[in-house]
Amino acid sequence: MEAINKSESPMHLKISFNKLLDHYEDLATSADAFIAKQAKRVLKVAAPYPVLREGFTDYELLNKYKNEIQIILQDSFSPVLTKNEIKTASIPFENIIFNSSERFKSIVKTAGEDFELKIKNMPEDDRYILYCTIILNFYYGYSLDFKRPFYYEIPDAKGIMRYYKILYNADFTEIIPNEDAPKITQEDYDELLDNFENIDKWKAKFPPNSYTFKGFVISNMFDVTDDQSISNIKSSLIGENKRKDESFMEGFHDIFRSLLGLKDIRVGFSVYNKEDKTFERVYGAGMHSFLLNNIAASNCSDTLCKWSYNRLLVEKKYFSVSNVPLMFEKTKGEIPHIKVLHEQGIQSAIFAPIANKEGVMGIFEIVSEKPKILNSINANKLADIMPFIVSAVERSKNEEENLIEAIIQQECTSIHSSVNWRFVKEAKNFIKAKLEGEEPSFNKIAFDNIYPLYGQIDIKGSSEARNWATQQDLILQLNAIKSIIQSASKIVRLPIYDQFVFQINEYLKGLEDHFQVDSEQQITAFINNDIEPALAHLILVKELKPGIEAYYENIDETVKVVYKHRKQYDDTVSMINKEMASLLDKKQVKAQKMYPHYYERFKTDGVEHNMYIGESITKEDSFNPIYLYNLRLWQLQVMCEMENGYYQMRKNFPVALDVASMILVFNQPLSISFRMDEKQFDVDGTYNARYEIVKKRVDKAYIKGTTERITQKGKITIVYSQKQDEVEYLRYINFLQSKQYLDTDIEILELQDLQAVTGLKAIRVSVLYHKNKEDKAFYTYDDLMKEIKA
């Protein structure tokens, strides 16, 4: 019965005691009579059974020759040490044990009937190559160290995992090449060194069963639970992704249970906020703080007593509470950390500061629902693992700071991915110069010979809409104040109240006749300086108090004025910007895949975007004008889609506002550079500045000889200066008309001269709309408005 050699291997394994018996033959001639006698006894027992020397693979023979094998191995397994040593005789790496010390048997028995002994860290996929390296080492004399430390993981009587390191004694093994075994040359060895993962090469040089392994190994095991627990803690804390996993904390609990030899314990963390002097929760999968329990943050002085505060945060030393119920009773529940532990059913605990030379960063907590099992004695074990926890917290803190910086970078001073390589290059040069002792400077970031594209979807009449909203809010507020003052005048006849009513009426008349820029400022000053002190006095009058309280309920706490219509307007603008920017950003992802280019967008009263495309941005010799034309067509099509998207969402906005879209075409390539002070790109040079001037002024331009603005709701306006641009964009418009994006009412218009800019023209064409995403009908702007209002 073949019990071993179940898996493919370059070695045919045979259990043999040949080398051990050879050793006894040497001992049989010893001058020490006792040793010689004992050796002859062993040889006499083995002599009738040559198979014990020749070797066998039948597992049943281990039972058949059980007594003889025990006698042969008696010196190796001393009866005097059998209850102390953890020792086995086995076939290496195969979990086939045929002799063991009493202590090993006891350890396995305690683990339970269902426990299956298995070597930890055994690389199953690399087992074949492992055997090949053994052959190279033992037979050919090379020195290759492929093995990792091997362990058994065996639970004790409490169910706590213990770790036993395995050390092999291979003195009694032989490796013999079979007749068909290829001879390994130096060239073969050199080739294998660079082909670890090429299993075919290893099998070609070490075919299956081309060598015979004869013998056995003696495994000496040592309990290394403490060392392995510390190693596991270190490994757990190193992996960022591990710490995000749901099972991380449960595994962390198990590691500490092994380290302390205690089943009923849990671990927790709290962060120390030095600026606010508070403890805060750590947010993560399964994370908990027993000091804070269910609250997010707490003042340190409210969480700890004076002694524990000083112990953790000043002395930076740990302390334990071995009997929480007893301490709770003694202190009558007045000690905050004892009280919070008692509320959670915790009966013993250890608290340790997570501190470095800069100070305390957090608190490490170990708790148990059993009294006395956590105490100042076993708290000393934390000395070995706290450095790893401190390192992990430092790294986590740095990662958080980097993440914060990244979010600020993304949200506030974003550097687009298309040009990020240039900033990275300069940063590396900066670091290199600093390391070489030079005075580093961050060189100018500039890109030459690139083509700009600009577009905007702008809220039409935003100033008028905001002024109307402000006017309505001021009318509401003044009328509310007028009502209160008139009521007050009936109770107490004071001329000042009549003067207030007169002033209010004057303001109301002014708002209704013509709202001016300074009207809001004047009225606000009147309310703050005259009305507020009066209301503070009048609220003491019982009859007036309900009305004044109702007035203040309508005053926004942030801006301290009636903020109804203005809030609706501001919310609408915010929603428009958010939706339009989001749509544009999503479309940009696909555009970048067509050809990389710089992209940025801004939220104002609408959404503006800049794009730059050219060789110097991509860093590759791949730019062709076709990519510029493609991006121009893409931009025009996306602007149509944004118009459609806006009018489909218009009914959801608090205020019905209109938008108008514009594209600026600039025919000549230009240069841009990054302005460090403004954290953004801008055109470089006096000539190129013309482009920026046009960008800032063109949407307010008029059609030549008229008072009509060039941008108009329901239409897309394309501003340009060169005839070739006109021809190019008429071609794009014709294509988009065929796809039902644009109507047929094309206008070619001349623009009134701008300051320092002349000769601009524009193409204007109506957008075709759908009522919603499912609607297949096409509408002009006027048709759409009729449909929406119907």
XYZ file of C-alpha atoms in Angstrom, residues 460 699-712 750 752 764:
18
model
C -28.755 84.108 -18.866
C -19.929 86.589 -23.991
C -21.026 90.184 -23.242
C -20.391 91.317 -26.820
C -23.138 92.635 -29.089
C -23.963 91.888 -32.697
C -22.495 94.669 -34.790
C -24.878 97.609 -35.195
C -27.398 96.268 -32.658
C -27.991 96.048 -28.899
C -28.506 92.281 -29.093
C -26.103 90.086 -27.160
C -24.218 87.517 -29.201
C -25.195 84.659 -26.836
C -28.830 83.671 -26.740
C -20.240 90.099 -37.054
C -19.086 94.761 -32.350
C -25.181 80.957 -34.176
